mmCIF file of C-alpha atoms and ligand atoms in Angstrom:
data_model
loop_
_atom_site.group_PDB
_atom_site.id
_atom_site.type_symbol
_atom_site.label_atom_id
_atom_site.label_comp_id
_atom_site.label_asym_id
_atom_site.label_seq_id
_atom_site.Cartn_x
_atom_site.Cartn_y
_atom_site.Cartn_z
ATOM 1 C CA UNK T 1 -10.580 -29.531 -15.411
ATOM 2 C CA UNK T 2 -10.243 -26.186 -14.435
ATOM 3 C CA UNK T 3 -7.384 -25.317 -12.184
ATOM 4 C CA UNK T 4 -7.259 -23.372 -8.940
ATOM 5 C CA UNK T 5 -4.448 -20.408 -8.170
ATOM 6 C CA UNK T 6 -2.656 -22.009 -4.819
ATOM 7 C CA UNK T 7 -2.380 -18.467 -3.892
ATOM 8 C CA UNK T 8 -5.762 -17.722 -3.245
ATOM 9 C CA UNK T 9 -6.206 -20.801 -0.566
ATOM 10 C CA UNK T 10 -5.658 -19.564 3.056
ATOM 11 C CA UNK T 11 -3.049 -22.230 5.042
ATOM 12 C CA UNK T 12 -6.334 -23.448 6.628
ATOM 13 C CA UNK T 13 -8.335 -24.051 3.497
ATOM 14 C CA UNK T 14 -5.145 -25.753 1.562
ATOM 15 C CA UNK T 15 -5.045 -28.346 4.685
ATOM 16 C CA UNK T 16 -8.546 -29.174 4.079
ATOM 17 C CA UNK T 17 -7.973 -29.785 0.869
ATOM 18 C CA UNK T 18 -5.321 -31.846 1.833
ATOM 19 C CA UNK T 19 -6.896 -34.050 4.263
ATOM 20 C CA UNK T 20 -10.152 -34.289 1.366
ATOM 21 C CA UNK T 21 -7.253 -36.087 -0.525
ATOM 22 C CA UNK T 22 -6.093 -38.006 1.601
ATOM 23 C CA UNK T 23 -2.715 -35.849 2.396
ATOM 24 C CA UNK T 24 -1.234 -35.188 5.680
ATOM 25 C CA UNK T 25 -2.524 -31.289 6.760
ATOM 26 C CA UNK T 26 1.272 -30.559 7.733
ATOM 27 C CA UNK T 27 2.343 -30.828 3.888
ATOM 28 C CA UNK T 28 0.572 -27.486 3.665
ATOM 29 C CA UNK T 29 3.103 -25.671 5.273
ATOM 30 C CA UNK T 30 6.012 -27.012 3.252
ATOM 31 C CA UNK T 31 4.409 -26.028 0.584
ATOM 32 C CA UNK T 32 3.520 -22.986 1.433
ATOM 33 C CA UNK T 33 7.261 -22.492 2.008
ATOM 34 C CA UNK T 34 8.089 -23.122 -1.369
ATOM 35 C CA UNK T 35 5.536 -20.829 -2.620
ATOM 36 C CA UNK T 36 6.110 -17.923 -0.235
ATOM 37 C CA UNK T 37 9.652 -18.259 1.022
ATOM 38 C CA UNK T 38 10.996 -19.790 -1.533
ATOM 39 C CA UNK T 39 8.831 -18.426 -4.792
ATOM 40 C CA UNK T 40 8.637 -21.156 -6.490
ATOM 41 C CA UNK T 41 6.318 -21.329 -9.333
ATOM 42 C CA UNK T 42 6.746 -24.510 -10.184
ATOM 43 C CA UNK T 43 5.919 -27.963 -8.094
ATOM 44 C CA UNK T 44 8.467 -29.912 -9.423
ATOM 45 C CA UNK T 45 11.295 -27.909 -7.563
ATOM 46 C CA UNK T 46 9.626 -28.840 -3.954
ATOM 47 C CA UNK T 47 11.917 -31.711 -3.582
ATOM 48 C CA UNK T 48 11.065 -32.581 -0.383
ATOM 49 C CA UNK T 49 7.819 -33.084 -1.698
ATOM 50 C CA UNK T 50 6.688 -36.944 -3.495
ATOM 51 C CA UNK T 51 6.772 -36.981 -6.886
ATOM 52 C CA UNK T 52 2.769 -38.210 -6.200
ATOM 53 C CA UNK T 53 2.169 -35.244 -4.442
ATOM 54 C CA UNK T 54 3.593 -32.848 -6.968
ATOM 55 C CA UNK T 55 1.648 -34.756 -9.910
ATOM 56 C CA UNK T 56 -1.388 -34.324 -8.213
ATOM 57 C CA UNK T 57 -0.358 -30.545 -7.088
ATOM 58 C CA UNK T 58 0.403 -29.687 -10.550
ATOM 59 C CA UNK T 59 -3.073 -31.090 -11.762
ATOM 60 C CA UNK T 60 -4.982 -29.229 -9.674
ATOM 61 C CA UNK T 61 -3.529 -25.853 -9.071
ATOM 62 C CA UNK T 62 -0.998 -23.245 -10.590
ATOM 63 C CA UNK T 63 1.156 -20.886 -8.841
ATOM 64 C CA UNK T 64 0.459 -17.707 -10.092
ATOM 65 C CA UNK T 65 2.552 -14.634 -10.659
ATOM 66 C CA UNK T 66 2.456 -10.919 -11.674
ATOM 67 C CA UNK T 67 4.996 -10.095 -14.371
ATOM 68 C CA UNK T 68 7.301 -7.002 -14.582
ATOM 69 C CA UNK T 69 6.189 -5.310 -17.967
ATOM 70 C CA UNK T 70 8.178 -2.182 -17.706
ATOM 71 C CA UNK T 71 10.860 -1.105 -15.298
ATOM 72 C CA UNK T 72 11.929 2.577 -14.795
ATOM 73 C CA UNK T 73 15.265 4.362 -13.383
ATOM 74 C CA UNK T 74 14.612 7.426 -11.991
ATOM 75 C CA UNK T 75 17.640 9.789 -11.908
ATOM 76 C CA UNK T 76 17.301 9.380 -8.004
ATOM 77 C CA UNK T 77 17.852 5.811 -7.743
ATOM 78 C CA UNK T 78 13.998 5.253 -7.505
ATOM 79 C CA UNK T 79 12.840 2.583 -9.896
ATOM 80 C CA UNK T 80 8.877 1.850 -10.812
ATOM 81 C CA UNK T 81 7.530 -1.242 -11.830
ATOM 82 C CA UNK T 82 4.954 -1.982 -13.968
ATOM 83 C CA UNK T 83 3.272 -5.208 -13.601
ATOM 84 C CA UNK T 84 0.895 -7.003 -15.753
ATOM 85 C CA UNK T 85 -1.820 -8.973 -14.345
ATOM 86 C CA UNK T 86 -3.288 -12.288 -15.889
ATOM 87 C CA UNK T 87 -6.277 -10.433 -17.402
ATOM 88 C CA UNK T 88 -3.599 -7.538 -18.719
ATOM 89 C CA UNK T 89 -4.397 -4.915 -16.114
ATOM 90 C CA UNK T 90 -1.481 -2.853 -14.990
ATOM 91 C CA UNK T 91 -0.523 -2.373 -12.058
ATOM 92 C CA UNK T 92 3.031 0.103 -10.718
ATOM 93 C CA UNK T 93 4.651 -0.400 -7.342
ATOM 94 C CA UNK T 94 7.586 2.252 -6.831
ATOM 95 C CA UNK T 95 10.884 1.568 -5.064
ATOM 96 C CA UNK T 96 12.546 4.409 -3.083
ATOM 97 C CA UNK T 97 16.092 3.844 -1.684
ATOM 98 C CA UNK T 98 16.386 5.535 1.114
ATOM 99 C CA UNK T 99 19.569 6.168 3.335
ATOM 100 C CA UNK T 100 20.031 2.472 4.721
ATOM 101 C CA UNK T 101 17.009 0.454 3.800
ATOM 102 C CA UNK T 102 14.831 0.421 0.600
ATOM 103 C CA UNK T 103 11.178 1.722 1.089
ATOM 104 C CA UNK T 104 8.304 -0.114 -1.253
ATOM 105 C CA UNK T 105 5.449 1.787 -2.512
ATOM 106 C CA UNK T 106 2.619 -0.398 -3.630
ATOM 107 C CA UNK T 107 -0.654 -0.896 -5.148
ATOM 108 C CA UNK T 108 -3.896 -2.730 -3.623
ATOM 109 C CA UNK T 109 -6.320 -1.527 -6.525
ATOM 110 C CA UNK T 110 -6.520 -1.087 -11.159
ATOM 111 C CA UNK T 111 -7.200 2.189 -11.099
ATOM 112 C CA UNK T 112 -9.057 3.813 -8.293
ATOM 113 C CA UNK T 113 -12.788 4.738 -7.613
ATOM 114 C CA UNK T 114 -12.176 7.459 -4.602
ATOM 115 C CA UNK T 115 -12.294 10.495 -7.770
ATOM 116 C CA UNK T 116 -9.444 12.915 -5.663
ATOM 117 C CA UNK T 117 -9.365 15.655 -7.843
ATOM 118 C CA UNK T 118 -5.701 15.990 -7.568
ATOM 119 C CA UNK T 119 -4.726 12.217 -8.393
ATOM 120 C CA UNK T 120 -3.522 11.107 -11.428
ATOM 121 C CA UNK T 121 -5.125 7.263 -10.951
ATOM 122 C CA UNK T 122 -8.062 9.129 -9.980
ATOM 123 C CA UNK T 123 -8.465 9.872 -13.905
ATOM 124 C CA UNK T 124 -8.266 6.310 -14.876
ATOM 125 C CA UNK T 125 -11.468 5.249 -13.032
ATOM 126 C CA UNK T 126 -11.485 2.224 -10.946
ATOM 127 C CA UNK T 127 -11.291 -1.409 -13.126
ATOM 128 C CA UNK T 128 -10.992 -3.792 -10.102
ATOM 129 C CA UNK T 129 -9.688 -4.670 -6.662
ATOM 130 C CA UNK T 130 -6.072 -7.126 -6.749
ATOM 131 C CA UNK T 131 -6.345 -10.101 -4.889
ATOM 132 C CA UNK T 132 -4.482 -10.540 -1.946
ATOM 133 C CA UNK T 133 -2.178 -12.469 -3.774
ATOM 134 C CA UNK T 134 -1.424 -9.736 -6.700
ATOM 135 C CA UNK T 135 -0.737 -7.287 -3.527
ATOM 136 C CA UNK T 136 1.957 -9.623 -1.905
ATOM 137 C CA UNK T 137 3.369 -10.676 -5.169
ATOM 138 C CA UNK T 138 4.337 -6.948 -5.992
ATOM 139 C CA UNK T 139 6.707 -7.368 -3.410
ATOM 140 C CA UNK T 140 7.875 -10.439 -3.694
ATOM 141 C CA UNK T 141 8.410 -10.027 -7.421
ATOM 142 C CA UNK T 142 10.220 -6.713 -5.940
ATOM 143 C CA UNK T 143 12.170 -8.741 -3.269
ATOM 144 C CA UNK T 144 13.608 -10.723 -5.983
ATOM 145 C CA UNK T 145 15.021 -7.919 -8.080
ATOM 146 C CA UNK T 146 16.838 -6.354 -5.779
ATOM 147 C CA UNK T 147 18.393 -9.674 -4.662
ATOM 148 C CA UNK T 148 21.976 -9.225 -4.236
ATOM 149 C CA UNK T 149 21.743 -5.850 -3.487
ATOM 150 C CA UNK T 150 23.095 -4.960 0.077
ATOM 151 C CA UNK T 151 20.117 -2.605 1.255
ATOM 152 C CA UNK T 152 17.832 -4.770 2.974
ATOM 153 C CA UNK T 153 13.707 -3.664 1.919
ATOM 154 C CA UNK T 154 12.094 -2.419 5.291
ATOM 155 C CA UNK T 155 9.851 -0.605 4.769
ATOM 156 C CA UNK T 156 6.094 -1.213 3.164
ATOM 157 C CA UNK T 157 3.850 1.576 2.320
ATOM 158 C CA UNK T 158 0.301 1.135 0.984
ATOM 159 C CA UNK T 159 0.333 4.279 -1.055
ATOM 160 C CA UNK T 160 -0.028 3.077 -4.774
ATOM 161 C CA UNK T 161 -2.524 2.651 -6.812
ATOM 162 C CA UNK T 162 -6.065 2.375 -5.118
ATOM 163 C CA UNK T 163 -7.717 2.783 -2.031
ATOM 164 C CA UNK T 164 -6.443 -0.053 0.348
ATOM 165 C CA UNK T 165 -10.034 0.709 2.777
ATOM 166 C CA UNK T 166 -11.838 -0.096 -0.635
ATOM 167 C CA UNK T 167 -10.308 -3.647 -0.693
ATOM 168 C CA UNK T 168 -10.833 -4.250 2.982
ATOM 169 C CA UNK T 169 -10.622 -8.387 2.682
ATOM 170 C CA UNK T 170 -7.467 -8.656 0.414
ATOM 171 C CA UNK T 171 -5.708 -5.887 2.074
ATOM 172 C CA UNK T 172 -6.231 -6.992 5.472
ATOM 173 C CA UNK T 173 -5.360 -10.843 4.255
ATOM 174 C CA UNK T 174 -2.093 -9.323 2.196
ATOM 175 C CA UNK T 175 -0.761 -7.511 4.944
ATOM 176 C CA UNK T 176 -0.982 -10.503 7.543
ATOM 177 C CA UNK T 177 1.006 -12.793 5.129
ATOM 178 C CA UNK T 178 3.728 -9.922 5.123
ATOM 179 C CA UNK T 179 3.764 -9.498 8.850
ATOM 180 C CA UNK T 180 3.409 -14.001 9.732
ATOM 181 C CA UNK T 181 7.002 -15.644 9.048
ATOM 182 C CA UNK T 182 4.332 -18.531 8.339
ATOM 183 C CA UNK T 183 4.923 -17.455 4.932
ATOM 184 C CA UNK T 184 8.705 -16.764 5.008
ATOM 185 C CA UNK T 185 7.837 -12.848 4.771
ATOM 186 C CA UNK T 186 8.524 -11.015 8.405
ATOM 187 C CA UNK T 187 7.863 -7.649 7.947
ATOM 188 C CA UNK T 188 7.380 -5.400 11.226
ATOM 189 C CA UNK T 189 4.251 -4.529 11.843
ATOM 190 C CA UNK T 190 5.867 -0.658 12.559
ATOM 191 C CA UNK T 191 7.798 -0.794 8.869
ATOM 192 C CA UNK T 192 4.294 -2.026 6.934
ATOM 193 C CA UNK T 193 2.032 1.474 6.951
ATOM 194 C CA UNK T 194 -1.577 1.702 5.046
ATOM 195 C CA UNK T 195 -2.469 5.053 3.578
ATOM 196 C CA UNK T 196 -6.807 5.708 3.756
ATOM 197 C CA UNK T 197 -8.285 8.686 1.959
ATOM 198 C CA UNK T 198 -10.482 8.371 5.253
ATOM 199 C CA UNK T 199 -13.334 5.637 4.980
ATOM 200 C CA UNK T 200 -14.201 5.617 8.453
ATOM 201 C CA UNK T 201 -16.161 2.418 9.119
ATOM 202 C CA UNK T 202 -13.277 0.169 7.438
ATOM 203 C CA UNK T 203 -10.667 2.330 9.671
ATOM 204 C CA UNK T 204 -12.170 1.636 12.851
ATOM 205 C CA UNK T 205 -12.682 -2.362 11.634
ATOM 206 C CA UNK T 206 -8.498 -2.175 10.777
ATOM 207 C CA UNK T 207 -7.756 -1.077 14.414
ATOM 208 C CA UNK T 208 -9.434 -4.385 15.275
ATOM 209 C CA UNK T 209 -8.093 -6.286 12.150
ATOM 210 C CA UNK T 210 -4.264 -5.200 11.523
ATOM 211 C CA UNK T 211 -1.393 -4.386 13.885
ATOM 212 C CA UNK T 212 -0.139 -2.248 11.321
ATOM 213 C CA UNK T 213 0.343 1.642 11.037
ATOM 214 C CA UNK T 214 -2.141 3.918 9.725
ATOM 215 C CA UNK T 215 -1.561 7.407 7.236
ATOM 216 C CA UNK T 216 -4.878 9.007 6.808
ATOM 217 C CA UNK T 217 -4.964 11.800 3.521
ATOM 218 C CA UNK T 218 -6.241 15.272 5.234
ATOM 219 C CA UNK T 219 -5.082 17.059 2.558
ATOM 220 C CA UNK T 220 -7.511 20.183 3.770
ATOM 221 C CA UNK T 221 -8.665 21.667 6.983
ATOM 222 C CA UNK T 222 -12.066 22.756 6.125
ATOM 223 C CA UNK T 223 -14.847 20.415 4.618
ATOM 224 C CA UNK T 224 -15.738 22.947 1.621
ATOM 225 C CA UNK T 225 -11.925 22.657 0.459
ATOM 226 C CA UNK T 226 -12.093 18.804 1.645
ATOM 227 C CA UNK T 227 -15.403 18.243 -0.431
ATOM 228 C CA UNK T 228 -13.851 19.936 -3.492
ATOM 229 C CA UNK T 229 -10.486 17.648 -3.751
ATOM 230 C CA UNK T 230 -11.691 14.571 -2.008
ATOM 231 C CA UNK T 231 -15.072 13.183 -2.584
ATOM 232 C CA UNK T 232 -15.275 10.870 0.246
ATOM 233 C CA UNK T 233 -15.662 14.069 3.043
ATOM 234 C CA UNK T 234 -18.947 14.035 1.500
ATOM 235 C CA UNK T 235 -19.745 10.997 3.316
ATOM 236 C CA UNK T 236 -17.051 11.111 6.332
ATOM 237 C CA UNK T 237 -16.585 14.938 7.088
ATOM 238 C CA UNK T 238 -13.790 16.331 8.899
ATOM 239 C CA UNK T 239 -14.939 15.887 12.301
ATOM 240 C CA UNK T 240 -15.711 12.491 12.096
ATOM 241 C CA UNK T 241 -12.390 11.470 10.455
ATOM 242 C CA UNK T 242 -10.350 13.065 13.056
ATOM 243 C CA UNK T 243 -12.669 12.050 15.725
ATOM 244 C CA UNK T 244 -11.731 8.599 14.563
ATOM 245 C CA UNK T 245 -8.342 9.455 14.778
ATOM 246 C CA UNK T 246 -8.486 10.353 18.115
ATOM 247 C CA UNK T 247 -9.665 7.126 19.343
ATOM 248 C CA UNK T 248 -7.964 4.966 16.756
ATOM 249 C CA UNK T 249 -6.224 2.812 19.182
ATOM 250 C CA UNK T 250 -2.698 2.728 19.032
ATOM 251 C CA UNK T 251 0.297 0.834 20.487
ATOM 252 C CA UNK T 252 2.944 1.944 22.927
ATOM 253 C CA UNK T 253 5.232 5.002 20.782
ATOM 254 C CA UNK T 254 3.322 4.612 17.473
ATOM 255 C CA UNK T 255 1.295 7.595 16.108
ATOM 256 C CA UNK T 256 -0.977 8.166 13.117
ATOM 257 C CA UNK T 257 0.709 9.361 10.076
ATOM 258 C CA UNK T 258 -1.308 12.866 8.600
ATOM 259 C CA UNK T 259 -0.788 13.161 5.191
ATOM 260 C CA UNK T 260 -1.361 16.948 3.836
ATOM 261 C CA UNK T 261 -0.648 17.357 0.021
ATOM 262 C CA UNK T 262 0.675 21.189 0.007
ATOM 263 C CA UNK T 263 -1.372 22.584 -2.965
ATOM 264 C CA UNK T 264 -0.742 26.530 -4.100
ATOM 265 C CA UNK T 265 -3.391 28.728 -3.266
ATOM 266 C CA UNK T 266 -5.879 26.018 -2.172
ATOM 267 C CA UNK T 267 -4.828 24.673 1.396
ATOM 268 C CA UNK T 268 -1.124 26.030 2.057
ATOM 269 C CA UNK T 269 -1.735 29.760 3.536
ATOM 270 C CA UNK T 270 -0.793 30.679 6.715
ATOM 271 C CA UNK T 271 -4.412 29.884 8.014
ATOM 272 C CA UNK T 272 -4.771 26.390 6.977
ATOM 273 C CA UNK T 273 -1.559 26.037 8.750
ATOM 274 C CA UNK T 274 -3.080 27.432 11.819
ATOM 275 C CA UNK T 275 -6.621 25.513 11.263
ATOM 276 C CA UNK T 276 -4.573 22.316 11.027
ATOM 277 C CA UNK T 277 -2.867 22.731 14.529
ATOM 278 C CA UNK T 278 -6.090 23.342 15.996
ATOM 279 C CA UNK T 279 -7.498 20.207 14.087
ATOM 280 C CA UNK T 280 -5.216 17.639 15.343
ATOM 281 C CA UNK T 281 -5.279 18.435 18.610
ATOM 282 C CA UNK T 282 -5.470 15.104 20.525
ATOM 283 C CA UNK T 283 -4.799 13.028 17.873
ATOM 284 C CA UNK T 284 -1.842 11.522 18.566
ATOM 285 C CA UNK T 285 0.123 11.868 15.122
ATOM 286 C CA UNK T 286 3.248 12.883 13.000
ATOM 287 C CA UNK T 287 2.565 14.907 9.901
ATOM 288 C CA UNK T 288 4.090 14.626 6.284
ATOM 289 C CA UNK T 289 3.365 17.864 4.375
ATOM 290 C CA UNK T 290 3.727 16.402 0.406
ATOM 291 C CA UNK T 291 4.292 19.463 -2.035
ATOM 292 C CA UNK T 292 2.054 18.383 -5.012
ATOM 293 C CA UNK T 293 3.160 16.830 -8.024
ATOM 294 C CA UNK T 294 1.900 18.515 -11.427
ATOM 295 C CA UNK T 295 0.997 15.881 -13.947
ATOM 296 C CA UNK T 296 -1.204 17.017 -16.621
ATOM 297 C CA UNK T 297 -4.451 16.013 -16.539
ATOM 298 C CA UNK T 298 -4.723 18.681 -13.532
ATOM 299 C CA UNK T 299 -4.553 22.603 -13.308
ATOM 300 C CA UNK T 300 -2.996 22.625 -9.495
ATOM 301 C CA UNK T 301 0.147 23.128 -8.635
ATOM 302 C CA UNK T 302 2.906 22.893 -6.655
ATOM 303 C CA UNK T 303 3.343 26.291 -3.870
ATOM 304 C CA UNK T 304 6.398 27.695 -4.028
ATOM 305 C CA UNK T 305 9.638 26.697 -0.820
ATOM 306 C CA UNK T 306 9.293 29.799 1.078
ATOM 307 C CA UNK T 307 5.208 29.083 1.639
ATOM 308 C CA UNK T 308 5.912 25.476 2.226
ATOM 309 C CA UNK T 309 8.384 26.051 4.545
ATOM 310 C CA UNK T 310 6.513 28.591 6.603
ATOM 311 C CA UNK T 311 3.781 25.827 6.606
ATOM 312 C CA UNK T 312 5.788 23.404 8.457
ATOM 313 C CA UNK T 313 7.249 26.150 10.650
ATOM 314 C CA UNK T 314 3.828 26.576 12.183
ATOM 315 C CA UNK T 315 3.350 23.088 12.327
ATOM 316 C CA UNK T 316 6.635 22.785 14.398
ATOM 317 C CA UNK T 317 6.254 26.217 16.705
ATOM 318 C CA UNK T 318 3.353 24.606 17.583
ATOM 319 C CA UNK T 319 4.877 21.335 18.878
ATOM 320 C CA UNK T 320 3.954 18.761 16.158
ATOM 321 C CA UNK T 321 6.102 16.661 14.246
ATOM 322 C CA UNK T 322 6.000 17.607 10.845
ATOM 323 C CA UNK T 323 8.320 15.981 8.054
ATOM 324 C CA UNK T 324 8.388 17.534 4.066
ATOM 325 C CA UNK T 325 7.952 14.829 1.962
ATOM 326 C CA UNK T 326 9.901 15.308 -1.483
ATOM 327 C CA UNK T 327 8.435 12.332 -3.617
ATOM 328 C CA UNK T 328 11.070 10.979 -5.432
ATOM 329 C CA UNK T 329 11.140 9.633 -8.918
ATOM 330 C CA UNK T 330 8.865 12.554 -10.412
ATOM 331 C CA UNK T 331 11.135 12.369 -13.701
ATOM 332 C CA UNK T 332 9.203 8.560 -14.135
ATOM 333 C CA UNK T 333 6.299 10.117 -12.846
ATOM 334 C CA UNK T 334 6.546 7.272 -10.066
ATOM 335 C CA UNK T 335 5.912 10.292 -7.524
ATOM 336 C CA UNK T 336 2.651 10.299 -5.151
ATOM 337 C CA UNK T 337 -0.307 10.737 -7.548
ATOM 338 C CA UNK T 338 1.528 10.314 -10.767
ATOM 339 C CA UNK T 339 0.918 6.763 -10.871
ATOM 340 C CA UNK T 340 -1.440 5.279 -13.738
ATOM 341 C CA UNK T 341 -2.109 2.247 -15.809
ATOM 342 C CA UNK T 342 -3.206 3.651 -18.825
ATOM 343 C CA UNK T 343 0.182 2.621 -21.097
HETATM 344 N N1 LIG V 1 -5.883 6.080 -1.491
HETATM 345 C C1 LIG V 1 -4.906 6.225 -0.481
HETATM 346 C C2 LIG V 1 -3.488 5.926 -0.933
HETATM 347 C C3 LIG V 1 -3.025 6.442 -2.295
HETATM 348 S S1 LIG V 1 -2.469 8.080 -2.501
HETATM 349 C C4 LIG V 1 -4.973 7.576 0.172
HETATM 350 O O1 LIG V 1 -5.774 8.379 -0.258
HETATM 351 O O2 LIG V 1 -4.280 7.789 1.150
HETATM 352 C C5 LIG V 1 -1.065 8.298 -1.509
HETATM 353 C C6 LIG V 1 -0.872 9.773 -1.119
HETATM 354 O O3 LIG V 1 -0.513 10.563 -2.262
HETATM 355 C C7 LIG V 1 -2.119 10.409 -0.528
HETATM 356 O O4 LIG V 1 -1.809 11.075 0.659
HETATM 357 C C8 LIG V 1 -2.546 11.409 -1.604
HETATM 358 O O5 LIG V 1 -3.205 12.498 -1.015
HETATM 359 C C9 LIG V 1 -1.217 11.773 -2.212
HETATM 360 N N2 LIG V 1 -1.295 12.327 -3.577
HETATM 361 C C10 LIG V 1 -2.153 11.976 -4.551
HETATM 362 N N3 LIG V 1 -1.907 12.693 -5.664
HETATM 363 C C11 LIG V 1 -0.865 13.501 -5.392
HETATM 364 C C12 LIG V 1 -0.129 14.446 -6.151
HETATM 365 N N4 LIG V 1 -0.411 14.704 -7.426
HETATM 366 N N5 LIG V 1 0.908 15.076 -5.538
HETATM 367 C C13 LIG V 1 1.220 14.790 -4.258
HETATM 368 N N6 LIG V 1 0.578 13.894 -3.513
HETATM 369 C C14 LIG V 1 -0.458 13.260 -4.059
#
């Protein structure tokens, strides 16, 4: 008989299939915090489970898992994973240390179908969407390395392989088992942030869908440039991205994150800088300006620190936060867009 992954039953459906045999619903939960809390991936360690249970557990379903293939140091303390799925996809997550927490960078697609001209996963194509439960087991599989280690992991950041829009049901699923201690994961909903390249129906669903924090890529201020290094303006222009920004509803104090990858001589002249400010007015947002990483299956590259700087001095003069993102681990090429599963 074929088996069934555990991990791909909601709570609700696992109770039914309790109840079809003849199990208590409530079981589901203990269970559940074996699997999640716990990760276990084996039955026979839920003790308070009965041995009949576990039999029949262990004859129906497995408990899957993602395993670490490679692991990378980057001279900055950064470390990248690369995880092998059952079919022998890869997949890399990257972890960033920061001053008091650790920050988690990870993936919700193999390979990516979005075609940035500027990405390295972009190159690789798309091969398929993870299931909700490869997403969450990056970081539990993550959570369990650093174990021992006396920075707590705070921070979640859906800026990895893939575009997270593109996988709207496992995504959406993934991050509510992060943010529900109904799975012995509690992240804050203000520490877990999704990054779009701007897919504007499934944005304006996740306002409805996720409490979470949204980054949207801008990465240009006219649609010509916009068309050229990201194929989606073709379908979502500008206007209608940032118009969705502007009524993206959003809690008390939180703001939209505006990504803006800093590429010489294409978008980081005084002008764009101007453009931009003009752009986002009324959208209620914080901006991280990401010099570009060079990797070499593209010509751009990165602008030199006096034009970057003057960037976010405009930025700033004209009252908008506006942060300079150094990517760390570029040595590993774990740095945004250097990520890829071709081994
Ligand atoms: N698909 C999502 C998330 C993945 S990319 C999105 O588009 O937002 C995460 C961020 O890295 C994006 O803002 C993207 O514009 C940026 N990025 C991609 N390649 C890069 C590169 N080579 N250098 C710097 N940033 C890059």
């Amino acid at each position: 008989m074929p088996y069934m992954n555990i991990k791909s039953l909601s709570l609700n459906a696992f109770e039914q299939w309790l109840v079809n045999n003849s199990v208590k619903p409530y079981r589901a939960t203990q269970i559940f915090k074996w699997i999640y809390k716990h990760q276990t991936d084996d039955f026979q360690a839920m003790t308070d489970i009965s041995l009949s249970l576990r039999h029949k557990l262990a004859e129906h379903f497995i408990i899957s898992s993602i395993i670490p293939a490679h692991v990378q140091t980057s001279t900055d303390g950064s470390k990248k994973y690369a995880f092998r799925l059952y079919d022998d996809h890869y997949v890399e997550s990257v972890m960033i240390p920061e001053r008091n927490h650790y920050t988690l960078c990870i993936s919700s697609q193999v390979g990516c179908a979005q075609g940035c001209a500027f990405c390295l996963t972009a190159k690789q194509g798309f091969s398929r969407n993870l299931t909700h439960d490869e997403i969450v087991a990056q970081v539990q599989m993550v959570m369990r390395d650093l174990e021992g280690n006396n920075l707590p992991l705070k921070n979640i950041v859906l800026m990895g392989m893939g575009e997270p829009l593109a996988n709207y049901q496992n995504v959406v699923k993934a991050i509510d088992i992060l943010i529900n201690s109904t799975y012995g994961f509690q992240f804050s909903t203000r520490k877990v942030t999704l990054s779009t390249c701007g897919i504007v129906p499934n944005m304006v669903k996740f306002s409805q869908d996720s409490p979470v924090q949204l980054a949207v890529s801008l990465n240009a201020t006219d649609n010509q440039t916009r068309d050229m290094l990201m194929p989606i303006n073709r379908t979502y222009p500008i206007e209608q991205l940032l118009s969705t920004c502007r009524n993206y509803p959003l809690r008390p104090g939180r703001r939209i994150t505006i990504e803006y990858v800093l590429i010489k001589h294409i978008n980081d002249g005084i002008k764009h800088a101007k453009k931009l400010c003009e752009l986002l007015r009324g959208v209620y947002s914080k901006i991280n300006l990401i010099p570009y990483n060079p990797h070499l299956k593209s010509k751009f590259e990165r602008p030199d620190d006096s034009s970057i700087e003057t960037f976010q001095n405009i930025l700033i003069k004209n009252n908008y936060t506006a942060i300079i993102r150094q990517s760390k681990g570029s040595d590993i090429s774990a740095a945004c867009g250097q990520l890829s599963s071709e081994m």
